[in-house]
Amino acid sequence: MFLKVMNQEEKEKFLELIYKVANIDGEYAEEEEEIIDNYKIELGIKNMEETASLEELVDYFGIKNSSLKKIVFFETVGLVNADDKFEKAEEEVLLLMHKKFGFDDREYEKIINIAKKLQSVYDEVFELIFG
């Protein structure tokens, strides 16, 4: 929904970042794969090229405007929460983004909490429809 504000380069870098985060714990969960497939459709990208390290991608977005940083962080938190597991490596990525994106602690926590609430709503809707 928010990804429309990105230019083509940002879309490609975002998809690469999200893919690397999904695989950071060594487990590419079905939920994460589904989210990435949906991002590919939304972004109009069929194939993702690896161009940078995770840290370089975080740095890339770290110099973007505040709204774009919040979008990237929000979407990353959603991906991390998708498989209902929160691994140490995932926490470290979020903390790296927190630092590089310049979020204060209140802003960081607010985005995380909103992403969790949204995931809860999605879970309820899924259960209602398919449960």
Short mmCIF file of N, CA, C and O in Angstrom, two decimals:
data_model
loop_
_atom_site.label_atom_id
_atom_site.label_comp_id
_atom_site.label_asym_id
_atom_site.label_seq_id
_atom_site.Cartn_x
_atom_site.Cartn_y
_atom_site.Cartn_z
N MET A 1 0.83 -1.19 0.00
CA MET A 1 0.00 0.00 0.00
C MET A 1 0.87 1.26 0.00
O MET A 1 0.66 2.15 -0.78
N PHE A 2 1.88 1.32 0.85
CA PHE A 2 2.73 2.50 0.96
C PHE A 2 3.89 2.50 -0.03
O PHE A 2 4.56 3.49 -0.20
N LEU A 3 4.12 1.34 -0.64
CA LEU A 3 5.30 1.18 -1.49
C LEU A 3 5.21 1.97 -2.78
O LEU A 3 6.22 2.14 -3.47
N LYS A 4 4.04 2.48 -3.11
CA LYS A 4 3.85 3.25 -4.35
C LYS A 4 4.69 4.52 -4.38
O LYS A 4 4.96 5.05 -5.44
N VAL A 5 5.08 5.02 -3.22
CA VAL A 5 5.84 6.28 -3.18
C VAL A 5 7.30 6.09 -3.58
O VAL A 5 8.01 7.07 -3.80
N MET A 6 7.72 4.84 -3.72
CA MET A 6 9.12 4.56 -4.04
C MET A 6 9.39 4.69 -5.54
O MET A 6 8.53 4.33 -6.35
N ASN A 7 10.59 5.16 -5.87
CA ASN A 7 11.01 5.13 -7.26
C ASN A 7 11.51 3.72 -7.59
O ASN A 7 11.59 2.87 -6.70
N GLN A 8 11.86 3.46 -8.83
CA GLN A 8 12.23 2.11 -9.24
C GLN A 8 13.45 1.58 -8.47
O GLN A 8 13.46 0.44 -8.03
N GLU A 9 14.46 2.40 -8.32
CA GLU A 9 15.66 1.96 -7.59
C GLU A 9 15.31 1.62 -6.14
O GLU A 9 15.76 0.60 -5.61
N GLU A 10 14.50 2.45 -5.50
CA GLU A 10 14.10 2.20 -4.12
C GLU A 10 13.30 0.91 -4.01
O GLU A 10 13.48 0.14 -3.06
N LYS A 11 12.43 0.65 -4.98
CA LYS A 11 11.64 -0.59 -4.98
C LYS A 11 12.57 -1.80 -5.05
O LYS A 11 12.39 -2.77 -4.31
N GLU A 12 13.54 -1.74 -5.94
CA GLU A 12 14.48 -2.86 -6.09
C GLU A 12 15.31 -3.06 -4.83
O GLU A 12 15.51 -4.20 -4.39
N LYS A 13 15.78 -1.97 -4.25
CA LYS A 13 16.58 -2.07 -3.02
C LYS A 13 15.72 -2.56 -1.85
O LYS A 13 16.18 -3.35 -1.03
N PHE A 14 14.47 -2.12 -1.80
CA PHE A 14 13.56 -2.57 -0.75
C PHE A 14 13.34 -4.08 -0.84
O PHE A 14 13.42 -4.79 0.15
N LEU A 15 13.06 -4.56 -2.04
CA LEU A 15 12.82 -5.99 -2.22
C LEU A 15 14.06 -6.79 -1.82
O LEU A 15 13.95 -7.83 -1.15
N GLU A 16 15.22 -6.31 -2.18
CA GLU A 16 16.46 -6.98 -1.81
C GLU A 16 16.64 -6.98 -0.29
O GLU A 16 17.00 -7.99 0.31
N LEU A 17 16.37 -5.85 0.34
CA LEU A 17 16.48 -5.74 1.79
C LEU A 17 15.53 -6.73 2.48
O LEU A 17 15.93 -7.48 3.37
N ILE A 18 14.30 -6.73 2.06
CA ILE A 18 13.28 -7.60 2.67
C ILE A 18 13.67 -9.07 2.50
O ILE A 18 13.51 -9.88 3.41
N TYR A 19 14.17 -9.41 1.33
CA TYR A 19 14.59 -10.79 1.08
C TYR A 19 15.73 -11.19 2.02
O TYR A 19 15.72 -12.27 2.58
N LYS A 20 16.69 -10.30 2.19
CA LYS A 20 17.82 -10.60 3.08
C LYS A 20 17.34 -10.73 4.53
O LYS A 20 17.81 -11.60 5.27
N VAL A 21 16.42 -9.88 4.94
CA VAL A 21 15.90 -9.97 6.31
C VAL A 21 15.13 -11.29 6.49
O VAL A 21 15.27 -11.94 7.53
N ALA A 22 14.36 -11.68 5.50
CA ALA A 22 13.60 -12.93 5.60
C ALA A 22 14.51 -14.14 5.77
O ALA A 22 14.13 -15.12 6.39
N ASN A 23 15.70 -14.05 5.23
CA ASN A 23 16.63 -15.17 5.28
C ASN A 23 17.69 -15.04 6.37
O ASN A 23 18.54 -15.92 6.50
N ILE A 24 17.65 -14.00 7.14
CA ILE A 24 18.71 -13.73 8.11
C ILE A 24 18.81 -14.78 9.21
O ILE A 24 19.88 -15.05 9.73
N ASP A 25 17.70 -15.40 9.54
CA ASP A 25 17.71 -16.40 10.60
C ASP A 25 17.98 -17.81 10.06
O ASP A 25 17.89 -18.79 10.79
N GLY A 26 18.28 -17.89 8.78
CA GLY A 26 18.58 -19.18 8.17
C GLY A 26 17.35 -20.00 7.82
O GLY A 26 17.45 -21.12 7.36
N GLU A 27 16.19 -19.41 8.05
CA GLU A 27 14.93 -20.10 7.76
C GLU A 27 14.03 -19.19 6.95
O GLU A 27 13.65 -18.11 7.40
N TYR A 28 13.72 -19.61 5.74
CA TYR A 28 12.85 -18.83 4.85
C TYR A 28 11.44 -19.40 5.00
O TYR A 28 11.05 -20.33 4.30
N ALA A 29 10.70 -18.87 5.97
CA ALA A 29 9.38 -19.39 6.32
C ALA A 29 8.38 -19.16 5.19
O ALA A 29 8.50 -18.22 4.40
N GLU A 30 7.39 -20.03 5.15
CA GLU A 30 6.34 -19.94 4.13
C GLU A 30 5.65 -18.57 4.17
O GLU A 30 5.36 -17.98 3.12
N GLU A 31 5.41 -18.07 5.37
CA GLU A 31 4.75 -16.76 5.51
C GLU A 31 5.62 -15.66 4.91
O GLU A 31 5.11 -14.72 4.27
N GLU A 32 6.91 -15.75 5.13
CA GLU A 32 7.84 -14.75 4.60
C GLU A 32 7.89 -14.83 3.07
O GLU A 32 7.89 -13.80 2.39
N GLU A 33 7.92 -16.03 2.55
CA GLU A 33 7.94 -16.22 1.10
C GLU A 33 6.69 -15.63 0.47
O GLU A 33 6.75 -14.97 -0.57
N GLU A 34 5.55 -15.85 1.11
CA GLU A 34 4.29 -15.33 0.60
C GLU A 34 4.30 -13.80 0.58
O GLU A 34 3.85 -13.17 -0.38
N ILE A 35 4.82 -13.20 1.64
CA ILE A 35 4.89 -11.74 1.71
C ILE A 35 5.80 -11.20 0.60
O ILE A 35 5.46 -10.24 -0.09
N ILE A 36 6.93 -11.84 0.40
CA ILE A 36 7.87 -11.38 -0.63
C ILE A 36 7.25 -11.55 -2.02
O ILE A 36 7.39 -10.66 -2.87
N ASP A 37 6.55 -12.64 -2.25
CA ASP A 37 5.87 -12.82 -3.53
C ASP A 37 4.84 -11.71 -3.75
O ASP A 37 4.70 -11.19 -4.87
N ASN A 38 4.13 -11.32 -2.69
CA ASN A 38 3.16 -10.22 -2.81
C ASN A 38 3.86 -8.89 -3.08
O ASN A 38 3.36 -8.07 -3.84
N TYR A 39 5.02 -8.67 -2.44
CA TYR A 39 5.79 -7.46 -2.72
C TYR A 39 6.22 -7.41 -4.18
O TYR A 39 6.15 -6.37 -4.82
N LYS A 40 6.65 -8.55 -4.71
CA LYS A 40 7.07 -8.59 -6.12
C LYS A 40 5.93 -8.16 -7.04
O LYS A 40 6.13 -7.40 -7.98
N ILE A 41 4.74 -8.66 -6.74
CA ILE A 41 3.56 -8.29 -7.54
C ILE A 41 3.27 -6.80 -7.38
O ILE A 41 3.09 -6.09 -8.37
N GLU A 42 3.22 -6.34 -6.15
CA GLU A 42 2.91 -4.93 -5.88
C GLU A 42 3.93 -3.99 -6.51
O GLU A 42 3.59 -2.93 -7.03
N LEU A 43 5.20 -4.38 -6.47
CA LEU A 43 6.27 -3.54 -6.99
C LEU A 43 6.50 -3.73 -8.48
O LEU A 43 7.24 -2.96 -9.09
N GLY A 44 5.90 -4.76 -9.06
CA GLY A 44 6.08 -5.03 -10.48
C GLY A 44 7.48 -5.53 -10.80
O GLY A 44 8.03 -5.24 -11.87
N ILE A 45 8.06 -6.30 -9.88
CA ILE A 45 9.41 -6.83 -10.06
C ILE A 45 9.33 -8.35 -10.07
O ILE A 45 8.85 -8.95 -9.11
N LYS A 46 9.81 -8.95 -11.16
CA LYS A 46 9.76 -10.41 -11.26
C LYS A 46 10.99 -11.06 -10.66
O LYS A 46 10.90 -12.05 -9.97
N ASN A 47 12.14 -10.51 -10.96
CA ASN A 47 13.40 -11.09 -10.48
C ASN A 47 14.16 -10.07 -9.66
O ASN A 47 14.25 -8.91 -10.02
N MET A 48 14.71 -10.56 -8.57
CA MET A 48 15.48 -9.68 -7.68
C MET A 48 16.96 -9.98 -7.85
O MET A 48 17.36 -11.12 -7.85
N GLU A 49 17.72 -8.94 -8.03
CA GLU A 49 19.17 -9.08 -8.12
C GLU A 49 19.78 -8.69 -6.78
O GLU A 49 19.33 -7.76 -6.13
N GLU A 50 20.82 -9.41 -6.40
CA GLU A 50 21.54 -9.06 -5.19
C GLU A 50 22.66 -8.10 -5.56
O GLU A 50 23.53 -8.42 -6.36
N THR A 51 22.59 -6.91 -5.00
CA THR A 51 23.56 -5.86 -5.35
C THR A 51 24.37 -5.36 -4.17
O THR A 51 25.38 -4.70 -4.35
N ALA A 52 23.90 -5.65 -2.96
CA ALA A 52 24.53 -5.05 -1.78
C ALA A 52 24.33 -5.95 -0.57
O ALA A 52 23.47 -6.82 -0.56
N SER A 53 25.13 -5.68 0.46
CA SER A 53 24.96 -6.40 1.73
C SER A 53 23.77 -5.82 2.48
O SER A 53 23.28 -4.72 2.15
N LEU A 54 23.34 -6.51 3.48
CA LEU A 54 22.25 -6.02 4.32
C LEU A 54 22.58 -4.66 4.91
O LEU A 54 21.75 -3.74 4.89
N GLU A 55 23.78 -4.52 5.41
CA GLU A 55 24.20 -3.24 6.01
C GLU A 55 24.20 -2.11 4.99
O GLU A 55 23.78 -0.98 5.30
N GLU A 56 24.65 -2.41 3.78
CA GLU A 56 24.65 -1.39 2.72
C GLU A 56 23.23 -0.97 2.35
O GLU A 56 22.97 0.21 2.09
N LEU A 57 22.32 -1.91 2.36
CA LEU A 57 20.92 -1.59 2.07
C LEU A 57 20.30 -0.74 3.17
O LEU A 57 19.56 0.20 2.89
N VAL A 58 20.61 -1.06 4.41
CA VAL A 58 20.12 -0.24 5.53
C VAL A 58 20.70 1.16 5.41
O VAL A 58 19.98 2.15 5.58
N ASP A 59 21.98 1.27 5.09
CA ASP A 59 22.60 2.58 4.89
C ASP A 59 21.93 3.34 3.75
O ASP A 59 21.71 4.55 3.84
N TYR A 60 21.61 2.64 2.68
CA TYR A 60 20.95 3.25 1.52
C TYR A 60 19.65 3.93 1.95
O TYR A 60 19.39 5.08 1.60
N PHE A 61 18.84 3.22 2.71
CA PHE A 61 17.57 3.79 3.16
C PHE A 61 17.75 4.78 4.31
O PHE A 61 16.90 5.63 4.53
N GLY A 62 18.86 4.66 5.02
CA GLY A 62 19.12 5.55 6.15
C GLY A 62 19.28 7.00 5.78
O GLY A 62 19.13 7.88 6.63
N ILE A 63 19.57 7.29 4.51
CA ILE A 63 19.72 8.69 4.07
C ILE A 63 18.49 9.20 3.33
O ILE A 63 18.47 10.33 2.85
N LYS A 64 17.45 8.39 3.26
CA LYS A 64 16.21 8.79 2.59
C LYS A 64 15.36 9.65 3.53
O LYS A 64 15.67 9.81 4.70
N ASN A 65 14.26 10.17 2.99
CA ASN A 65 13.40 11.03 3.82
C ASN A 65 12.71 10.22 4.91
O ASN A 65 12.63 8.99 4.86
N SER A 66 12.23 10.92 5.90
CA SER A 66 11.63 10.31 7.09
C SER A 66 10.48 9.37 6.76
O SER A 66 10.39 8.27 7.32
N SER A 67 9.61 9.78 5.86
CA SER A 67 8.46 8.94 5.51
C SER A 67 8.90 7.61 4.89
O SER A 67 8.36 6.55 5.24
N LEU A 68 9.87 7.67 4.00
CA LEU A 68 10.33 6.45 3.35
C LEU A 68 11.01 5.52 4.37
O LEU A 68 10.80 4.30 4.34
N LYS A 69 11.78 6.09 5.28
CA LYS A 69 12.41 5.27 6.31
C LYS A 69 11.35 4.58 7.17
O LYS A 69 11.48 3.40 7.51
N LYS A 70 10.29 5.29 7.51
CA LYS A 70 9.22 4.70 8.32
C LYS A 70 8.51 3.59 7.56
O LYS A 70 8.18 2.54 8.15
N ILE A 71 8.28 3.78 6.27
CA ILE A 71 7.64 2.75 5.45
C ILE A 71 8.51 1.49 5.42
O ILE A 71 8.03 0.38 5.65
N VAL A 72 9.78 1.67 5.14
CA VAL A 72 10.70 0.53 5.05
C VAL A 72 10.77 -0.20 6.39
O VAL A 72 10.70 -1.43 6.45
N PHE A 73 10.87 0.55 7.47
CA PHE A 73 10.94 -0.07 8.79
C PHE A 73 9.64 -0.79 9.13
O PHE A 73 9.66 -1.93 9.61
N PHE A 74 8.52 -0.15 8.89
CA PHE A 74 7.20 -0.73 9.18
C PHE A 74 7.03 -2.05 8.42
O PHE A 74 6.62 -3.06 9.00
N GLU A 75 7.35 -2.04 7.15
CA GLU A 75 7.22 -3.25 6.34
C GLU A 75 8.18 -4.34 6.81
O GLU A 75 7.84 -5.52 6.79
N THR A 76 9.37 -3.95 7.24
CA THR A 76 10.34 -4.92 7.74
C THR A 76 9.85 -5.55 9.03
O THR A 76 9.95 -6.77 9.22
N VAL A 77 9.29 -4.76 9.92
CA VAL A 77 8.73 -5.29 11.17
C VAL A 77 7.61 -6.27 10.85
O VAL A 77 7.51 -7.34 11.46
N GLY A 78 6.76 -5.92 9.89
CA GLY A 78 5.67 -6.82 9.50
C GLY A 78 6.20 -8.16 9.00
O GLY A 78 5.66 -9.21 9.35
N LEU A 79 7.26 -8.12 8.22
CA LEU A 79 7.86 -9.35 7.72
C LEU A 79 8.43 -10.18 8.87
O LEU A 79 8.22 -11.40 8.94
N VAL A 80 9.15 -9.53 9.77
CA VAL A 80 9.76 -10.22 10.90
C VAL A 80 8.69 -10.90 11.77
O VAL A 80 8.89 -12.00 12.28
N ASN A 81 7.54 -10.26 11.91
CA ASN A 81 6.46 -10.81 12.74
C ASN A 81 5.64 -11.88 12.04
O ASN A 81 4.87 -12.59 12.69
N ALA A 82 5.78 -12.02 10.75
CA ALA A 82 4.90 -12.88 9.96
C ALA A 82 4.94 -14.35 10.37
O ALA A 82 3.92 -15.03 10.34
N ASP A 83 6.10 -14.84 10.77
CA ASP A 83 6.20 -16.26 11.12
C ASP A 83 6.08 -16.51 12.62
O ASP A 83 6.34 -17.61 13.09
N ASP A 84 5.67 -15.50 13.37
CA ASP A 84 5.47 -15.61 14.82
C ASP A 84 6.72 -16.03 15.58
O ASP A 84 6.63 -16.58 16.68
N LYS A 85 7.89 -15.80 14.98
CA LYS A 85 9.16 -16.06 15.65
C LYS A 85 9.97 -14.78 15.59
O LYS A 85 9.99 -14.10 14.57
N PHE A 86 10.62 -14.46 16.68
CA PHE A 86 11.44 -13.25 16.72
C PHE A 86 12.84 -13.67 17.14
O PHE A 86 13.13 -13.81 18.32
N GLU A 87 13.68 -13.91 16.15
CA GLU A 87 15.04 -14.40 16.37
C GLU A 87 15.98 -13.24 16.72
O GLU A 87 15.72 -12.09 16.38
N LYS A 88 17.07 -13.58 17.35
CA LYS A 88 18.09 -12.58 17.74
C LYS A 88 18.60 -11.81 16.53
O LYS A 88 18.75 -10.59 16.58
N ALA A 89 18.85 -12.50 15.42
CA ALA A 89 19.36 -11.84 14.21
C ALA A 89 18.35 -10.82 13.67
O ALA A 89 18.73 -9.76 13.18
N GLU A 90 17.07 -11.15 13.78
CA GLU A 90 16.03 -10.21 13.33
C GLU A 90 15.99 -8.98 14.23
O GLU A 90 15.86 -7.85 13.75
N GLU A 91 16.11 -9.21 15.52
CA GLU A 91 16.15 -8.10 16.47
C GLU A 91 17.34 -7.18 16.17
O GLU A 91 17.21 -5.95 16.20
N GLU A 92 18.48 -7.79 15.87
CA GLU A 92 19.68 -6.99 15.56
C GLU A 92 19.49 -6.14 14.31
O GLU A 92 19.95 -4.99 14.27
N VAL A 93 18.79 -6.67 13.31
CA VAL A 93 18.52 -5.88 12.10
C VAL A 93 17.62 -4.70 12.43
O VAL A 93 17.86 -3.57 11.98
N LEU A 94 16.59 -4.95 13.22
CA LEU A 94 15.68 -3.85 13.58
C LEU A 94 16.42 -2.79 14.39
O LEU A 94 16.19 -1.59 14.19
N LEU A 95 17.30 -3.20 15.27
CA LEU A 95 18.08 -2.24 16.05
C LEU A 95 19.05 -1.46 15.16
O LEU A 95 19.26 -0.26 15.36
N LEU A 96 19.63 -2.14 14.17
CA LEU A 96 20.50 -1.45 13.21
C LEU A 96 19.71 -0.40 12.44
O LEU A 96 20.17 0.74 12.27
N MET A 97 18.52 -0.76 12.00
CA MET A 97 17.66 0.19 11.28
C MET A 97 17.28 1.35 12.20
O MET A 97 17.28 2.51 11.76
N HIS A 98 16.97 1.06 13.44
CA HIS A 98 16.63 2.08 14.43
C HIS A 98 17.75 3.10 14.51
O HIS A 98 17.51 4.32 14.43
N LYS A 99 18.96 2.62 14.61
CA LYS A 99 20.12 3.51 14.72
C LYS A 99 20.37 4.27 13.41
O LYS A 99 20.50 5.50 13.43
N LYS A 100 20.44 3.56 12.30
CA LYS A 100 20.78 4.18 11.01
C LYS A 100 19.68 5.10 10.49
O LYS A 100 19.95 6.05 9.78
N PHE A 101 18.43 4.80 10.85
CA PHE A 101 17.31 5.62 10.39
C PHE A 101 17.08 6.84 11.29
O PHE A 101 16.30 7.71 10.96
N GLY A 102 17.75 6.87 12.43
CA GLY A 102 17.65 8.02 13.31
C GLY A 102 16.35 8.13 14.07
O GLY A 102 15.96 9.22 14.50
N PHE A 103 15.67 7.02 14.28
CA PHE A 103 14.42 7.05 15.04
C PHE A 103 14.74 7.23 16.52
O PHE A 103 15.69 6.65 17.05
N ASP A 104 13.92 8.04 17.21
CA ASP A 104 14.06 8.05 18.66
C ASP A 104 13.35 6.80 19.19
O ASP A 104 12.63 6.12 18.47
N ASP A 105 13.57 6.49 20.46
CA ASP A 105 13.03 5.26 21.03
C ASP A 105 11.51 5.21 20.97
O ASP A 105 10.92 4.16 20.71
N ARG A 106 10.86 6.34 21.18
CA ARG A 106 9.39 6.40 21.16
C ARG A 106 8.86 6.06 19.76
O ARG A 106 7.94 5.27 19.61
N GLU A 107 9.48 6.64 18.76
CA GLU A 107 9.07 6.41 17.37
C GLU A 107 9.30 4.94 16.98
O GLU A 107 8.45 4.31 16.35
N TYR A 108 10.43 4.41 17.38
CA TYR A 108 10.79 3.02 17.12
C TYR A 108 9.74 2.08 17.71
O TYR A 108 9.21 1.19 17.03
N GLU A 109 9.42 2.27 18.97
CA GLU A 109 8.45 1.42 19.66
C GLU A 109 7.05 1.58 19.07
O GLU A 109 6.30 0.60 18.96
N LYS A 110 6.70 2.79 18.70
CA LYS A 110 5.37 3.04 18.14
C LYS A 110 5.19 2.28 16.83
O LYS A 110 4.15 1.64 16.61
N ILE A 111 6.19 2.31 15.96
CA ILE A 111 6.09 1.59 14.69
C ILE A 111 5.99 0.09 14.94
O ILE A 111 5.17 -0.60 14.32
N ILE A 112 6.79 -0.43 15.85
CA ILE A 112 6.73 -1.86 16.17
C ILE A 112 5.36 -2.25 16.70
O ILE A 112 4.77 -3.25 16.29
N ASN A 113 4.81 -1.44 17.60
CA ASN A 113 3.50 -1.74 18.18
C ASN A 113 2.38 -1.69 17.14
O ASN A 113 1.48 -2.54 17.14
N ILE A 114 2.42 -0.71 16.27
CA ILE A 114 1.39 -0.61 15.22
C ILE A 114 1.48 -1.79 14.27
O ILE A 114 0.47 -2.37 13.87
N ALA A 115 2.69 -2.19 13.90
CA ALA A 115 2.87 -3.34 13.02
C ALA A 115 2.32 -4.61 13.67
O ALA A 115 1.69 -5.44 13.00
N LYS A 116 2.54 -4.77 14.97
CA LYS A 116 2.01 -5.94 15.69
C LYS A 116 0.48 -5.92 15.72
O LYS A 116 -0.16 -6.95 15.55
N LYS A 117 -0.10 -4.75 15.95
CA LYS A 117 -1.56 -4.62 15.96
C LYS A 117 -2.14 -4.99 14.59
O LYS A 117 -3.14 -5.69 14.50
N LEU A 118 -1.50 -4.49 13.54
CA LEU A 118 -1.97 -4.78 12.20
C LEU A 118 -1.88 -6.28 11.90
O LEU A 118 -2.81 -6.85 11.33
N GLN A 119 -0.79 -6.92 12.32
CA GLN A 119 -0.65 -8.36 12.12
C GLN A 119 -1.76 -9.11 12.85
O GLN A 119 -2.32 -10.06 12.33
N SER A 120 -2.10 -8.65 14.04
CA SER A 120 -3.18 -9.26 14.80
C SER A 120 -4.52 -9.16 14.06
O SER A 120 -5.29 -10.12 14.01
N VAL A 121 -4.76 -8.00 13.48
CA VAL A 121 -6.00 -7.81 12.71
C VAL A 121 -6.01 -8.73 11.50
O VAL A 121 -7.02 -9.39 11.20
N TYR A 122 -4.89 -8.81 10.78
CA TYR A 122 -4.79 -9.72 9.62
C TYR A 122 -5.05 -11.16 10.05
O TYR A 122 -5.73 -11.90 9.35
N ASP A 123 -4.50 -11.55 11.19
CA ASP A 123 -4.70 -12.91 11.69
C ASP A 123 -6.18 -13.16 11.97
O ASP A 123 -6.71 -14.24 11.65
N GLU A 124 -6.87 -12.19 12.56
CA GLU A 124 -8.29 -12.33 12.85
C GLU A 124 -9.12 -12.44 11.57
O GLU A 124 -10.04 -13.25 11.48
N VAL A 125 -8.79 -11.62 10.58
CA VAL A 125 -9.50 -11.66 9.31
C VAL A 125 -9.28 -13.01 8.63
O VAL A 125 -10.23 -13.64 8.14
N PHE A 126 -8.06 -13.48 8.63
CA PHE A 126 -7.74 -14.78 8.03
C PHE A 126 -8.54 -15.89 8.71
O PHE A 126 -9.11 -16.75 8.06
N GLU A 127 -8.56 -15.85 10.05
CA GLU A 127 -9.31 -16.86 10.81
C GLU A 127 -10.80 -16.79 10.51
O GLU A 127 -11.45 -17.82 10.34
N LEU A 128 -11.33 -15.60 10.40
CA LEU A 128 -12.75 -15.42 10.09
C LEU A 128 -13.08 -16.00 8.72
O LEU A 128 -14.08 -16.70 8.55
N ILE A 129 -12.24 -15.72 7.76
CA ILE A 129 -12.53 -16.15 6.38
C ILE A 129 -12.21 -17.63 6.17
O ILE A 129 -13.01 -18.35 5.57
N PHE A 130 -11.09 -18.08 6.66
CA PHE A 130 -10.63 -19.43 6.35
C PHE A 130 -10.70 -20.41 7.52
O PHE A 130 -10.47 -21.59 7.33
N GLY A 131 -10.99 -19.89 8.72
CA GLY A 131 -10.96 -20.74 9.91
C GLY A 131 -12.14 -21.60 10.14
O GLY A 131 -12.98 -21.99 9.49
#
